[in-house]
Amino acid sequence: MEITEVDKRLLALHYVYPVPYNKISEVMRNDPDLNLLYNYHASDLGRLLQIPEIKAVRLKEQLKLHEKTPFHLLYHQENIIPIPITNKNYPKSLKLLVDPPTVLYLRGMTSILDIPLKVAIIGSRKATDYSRKALSFIVPPLVDKGAVIVSGLAKGADTMAHESAIQFGGKTIAVLGHGLFHLYPYENRHLAQEMAKNHLLVTEYPPYMKPAKWTFPMRNRIISGLSESVIITESDEKSGTMSTVDHALEHGKAIYAVPGPISSSLSLGPHKLIVQGAKPIWNGFQVFEMS
């Protein structure tokens, strides 16, 4: 993948200031090629980024420190492919977000990102074997149609979604809430290693960034943004799953929910969504029939 000079400068900015694009858009509007990036006065940098001048001073110092750092080459040495929003390979669907990622960092089969049909499958970290059984009806038809399964590599439903895609011969993308030098949860290390070889790991965070409580809700908008539709298996009525659904509704994506046993608290989330207009789903063919 060709990396332009503006891409390189944006990688440097994102390394020292890893925020979504809307937070740096004034800098880009003021200087689309970032030719002035290393020469701003701290006061001007602070004004454009809307940050206190003392923070802008530190940021300017960090930028100067990394002016000659070949981030794209260093990332490639770690099998990480960075795609800045300025690059032609950046997914068009993510540019439609209010706060698109400034950079995507990929590890694995990057060509998977170009497959047009992507379906997100999400649910509770406490998902039971009911979710796994439901996915055995839902995932095979999606895979047969060439759909990529997108999820978040969390415990429970996310793990089952990735594993089902692999089991039934499909491709899958994990959107991470941390940099690629870290892994969370640790229990999924073998799954992550498999995906880094034959599937795809994606994150908006530079490799050094550790997981934090706020990073996981942020990654949910990317799961939704990449996907044509979103399927919810088991979920509590109020959970992180619902934040992904909120993003999907904002993005105009189709929402499907797996009906569950009325005796299970993890059926409350899907049932509430169905009442609110989500389409009930019990096999993957319905995604194509209803779309």
XYZ file of C-alpha atoms in Angstrom:
291
model
C 0.000 0.000 0.000
C 1.346 3.393 -1.002
C 1.892 5.823 1.869
C 1.987 9.491 0.867
C 3.838 12.327 2.608
C 0.623 13.618 4.150
C -0.106 10.070 5.387
C 3.295 10.003 7.092
C 2.706 13.327 8.806
C -0.742 12.240 9.944
C 0.733 9.039 11.403
C 3.129 11.162 13.436
C 0.346 13.417 14.698
C -1.824 10.448 15.605
C 1.034 8.751 17.456
C 1.386 11.692 19.846
C -2.285 12.742 19.802
C -4.430 9.593 19.264
C -7.901 11.073 18.881
C -10.730 10.689 16.334
C -10.575 12.782 13.184
C -13.184 15.328 14.282
C -10.762 16.411 17.026
C -8.053 17.334 14.494
C -10.206 18.332 11.525
C -9.453 22.058 11.987
C -5.744 21.331 11.593
C -6.476 19.499 8.345
C -8.788 22.253 7.081
C -6.162 24.853 7.859
C -3.394 22.846 6.192
C -4.673 19.844 4.148
C -1.178 18.517 3.402
C 0.065 19.103 6.979
C 3.086 20.975 5.643
C 2.985 23.236 8.716
C 2.607 20.429 11.249
C 6.076 20.704 12.793
C 6.243 24.504 12.639
C 3.098 25.660 14.446
C 3.437 27.979 17.420
C 1.954 26.267 20.470
C -0.741 28.944 20.697
C -1.875 28.250 17.111
C -1.794 24.489 17.662
C -3.839 24.909 20.830
C -6.395 27.078 19.023
C -6.806 24.644 16.133
C -7.081 21.614 18.404
C -9.081 23.472 21.059
C -6.745 22.368 23.834
C -5.014 24.400 26.595
C -1.746 26.028 25.511
C 0.264 24.107 28.117
C -0.952 20.864 26.530
C -0.192 22.259 23.076
C 3.386 23.012 24.185
C 3.905 19.378 25.205
C 2.288 18.188 21.980
C 4.555 20.424 19.883
C 7.586 19.024 21.735
C 6.475 15.471 21.002
C 5.881 16.283 17.336
C 9.356 17.769 17.001
C 10.803 14.687 18.668
C 9.168 12.435 16.064
C 9.578 14.620 12.979
C 11.947 12.124 11.365
C 10.458 8.926 12.810
C 9.430 6.585 9.933
C 6.289 5.279 11.624
C 4.999 3.459 8.530
C 8.241 1.463 8.289
C 8.322 0.692 12.015
C 4.739 -0.519 11.867
C 5.453 -2.736 8.874
C 8.279 -4.385 10.831
C 5.614 -5.435 13.349
C 3.228 -6.649 10.611
C 0.981 -3.651 11.238
C -0.542 -1.842 8.263
C -1.640 1.730 9.071
C -4.368 3.324 6.963
C -4.772 7.057 7.691
C -8.032 8.744 6.752
C -6.079 10.608 4.061
C -5.208 7.330 2.321
C -7.231 6.078 -0.668
C -7.600 2.643 0.992
C -9.445 4.016 4.021
C -13.000 2.519 4.211
C -15.560 4.942 2.798
C -18.225 3.793 5.262
C -16.163 5.018 8.218
C -15.804 8.482 6.693
C -19.562 8.862 7.189
C -19.185 8.733 10.981
C -19.387 11.942 12.996
C -16.077 10.973 14.595
C -14.240 8.669 12.165
C -10.974 7.075 13.255
C -8.004 9.204 12.211
C -5.995 6.052 11.495
C -6.860 2.371 11.263
C -4.133 -0.063 12.301
C -4.498 -3.497 10.693
C -2.850 -6.839 11.307
C -3.724 -9.868 9.205
C -5.295 -10.260 5.764
C -5.913 -6.631 4.857
C -7.836 -7.609 1.709
C -10.733 -8.675 3.968
C -11.421 -4.997 4.603
C -12.275 -4.600 0.904
C -15.013 -7.259 0.930
C -18.221 -5.226 0.577
C -20.631 -7.378 2.602
C -19.929 -7.260 6.342
C -22.325 -8.314 9.102
C -21.722 -7.526 12.766
C -22.669 -10.140 15.356
C -22.582 -8.970 18.971
C -23.990 -9.851 22.365
C -23.284 -10.390 26.021
C -19.923 -11.323 27.522
C -22.012 -13.778 29.578
C -23.559 -15.415 26.516
C -24.510 -19.055 26.952
C -24.434 -22.055 24.653
C -27.774 -20.801 23.317
C -25.876 -18.111 21.396
C -23.501 -20.681 19.937
C -26.431 -22.850 18.801
C -28.173 -19.825 17.294
C -25.015 -18.921 15.363
C -24.913 -22.421 13.878
C -28.149 -21.468 12.066
C -27.225 -17.852 11.320
C -23.564 -17.868 10.296
C -23.382 -20.600 7.573
C -25.786 -18.820 5.157
C -23.898 -15.548 5.692
C -20.578 -17.245 4.964
C -22.041 -18.928 1.879
C -22.954 -15.478 0.535
C -19.422 -14.233 1.175
C -20.237 -12.055 4.185
C -17.462 -11.121 6.604
C -18.415 -11.470 10.275
C -17.451 -8.423 12.349
C -17.290 -8.390 16.144
C -15.189 -7.120 19.037
C -13.125 -10.113 20.314
C -14.695 -9.787 23.763
C -15.592 -12.814 25.867
C -18.900 -14.516 25.212
C -20.930 -13.638 22.127
C -18.082 -11.855 20.304
C -15.788 -14.845 20.707
C -18.541 -17.174 19.504
C -19.145 -14.980 16.435
C -15.481 -15.059 15.397
C -15.167 -18.781 16.111
C -18.343 -19.569 14.153
C -17.110 -17.634 11.130
C -13.851 -19.593 11.196
C -15.594 -22.924 11.865
C -17.905 -22.508 8.877
C -15.149 -21.427 6.501
C -15.754 -17.664 6.460
C -13.681 -14.584 7.181
C -13.933 -12.422 10.262
C -12.784 -9.012 11.531
C -12.150 -8.180 15.186
C -12.335 -4.492 16.111
C -10.168 -3.962 19.179
C -10.369 -1.424 21.981
C -6.592 -1.154 22.346
C -3.337 -1.069 20.404
C -1.912 -4.134 18.668
C 0.980 -4.518 21.129
C -1.597 -5.475 23.753
C -4.311 -8.118 23.971
C -7.572 -8.155 25.859
C -8.970 -10.446 27.055
C -5.959 -12.694 27.610
C -8.136 -15.800 27.236
C -8.560 -14.975 23.555
C -4.842 -14.866 22.765
C -4.950 -18.010 20.597
C -7.995 -16.753 18.708
C -6.286 -13.386 18.178
C -3.143 -15.111 16.906
C -5.207 -17.132 14.427
C -7.012 -14.007 13.263
C -3.739 -12.082 12.883
C -2.646 -14.730 10.369
C -5.750 -15.703 8.434
C -8.348 -13.044 9.253
C -8.091 -9.420 10.392
C -7.541 -7.391 13.558
C -8.470 -3.694 13.359
C -8.028 -0.855 15.841
C -7.994 2.940 15.821
C -5.388 3.060 18.592
C -1.607 3.253 18.074
C 0.154 -0.003 19.020
C 1.319 1.212 22.444
C -2.164 2.066 23.777
C -3.493 -0.199 26.516
C -7.165 -1.106 26.947
C -9.224 1.257 29.091
C -12.887 1.479 30.063
C -13.554 4.290 27.590
C -11.850 2.635 24.611
C -14.357 -0.217 24.286
C -17.501 1.920 23.870
C -15.536 3.940 21.298
C -14.697 0.875 19.224
C -18.392 -0.024 18.977
C -19.003 2.747 16.428
C -16.374 1.130 14.178
C -18.055 -2.285 14.422
C -21.294 -0.645 13.300
C -19.622 1.636 10.748
C -17.923 -1.226 8.936
C -21.052 -3.400 8.800
C -24.109 -3.456 6.573
C -26.260 -4.887 9.350
C -26.018 -5.848 13.029
C -27.232 -9.069 14.669
C -27.683 -9.273 18.457
C -27.727 -12.661 20.161
C -28.095 -12.789 23.951
C -27.849 -9.479 25.787
C -28.887 -7.754 28.995
C -31.421 -4.970 28.665
C -28.713 -2.405 29.467
C -25.227 -3.305 28.252
C -22.336 -2.348 25.993
C -24.103 -4.267 23.238
C -26.807 -1.635 23.241
C -24.266 1.134 22.606
C -23.335 -0.628 19.358
C -27.030 -0.839 18.497
C -27.397 2.899 19.154
C -24.536 3.587 16.738
C -26.077 1.252 14.165
C -29.420 3.052 14.395
C -27.663 6.404 13.937
C -25.893 4.974 10.898
C -29.130 3.624 9.379
C -28.051 -0.016 9.572
C -30.474 -2.949 9.651
C -30.863 -4.411 13.162
C -31.669 -8.082 13.765
C -32.232 -9.743 17.139
C -32.277 -13.421 18.064
C -35.410 -14.286 20.100
C -34.540 -16.182 23.269
C -36.191 -18.184 26.042
C -38.398 -15.991 28.230
C -36.811 -17.568 31.304
C -33.409 -15.999 30.552
C -32.415 -12.465 31.562
C -30.155 -12.432 28.490
C -33.266 -12.502 26.303
C -34.388 -9.103 27.602
C -32.087 -7.134 25.319
C -33.075 -8.839 22.045
C -36.789 -8.930 22.971
C -36.825 -5.227 23.806
C -35.149 -4.487 20.457
C -37.756 -6.560 18.617
C -40.541 -4.597 20.325
C -38.779 -1.396 19.207
C -38.645 -2.549 15.587
C -35.614 -4.832 15.200
C -36.241 -7.794 12.908
C -36.336 -11.185 14.655
C -33.873 -13.616 13.115
C -33.436 -17.378 13.387
C -31.418 -18.141 10.245
C -28.875 -16.234 8.191
C -30.950 -16.289 4.998
C -33.258 -13.692 6.557
C -30.532 -11.037 6.313
C -30.792 -11.287 2.530
C -34.554 -11.785 2.400
C -35.267 -8.682 4.510
C -32.564 -6.365 3.174
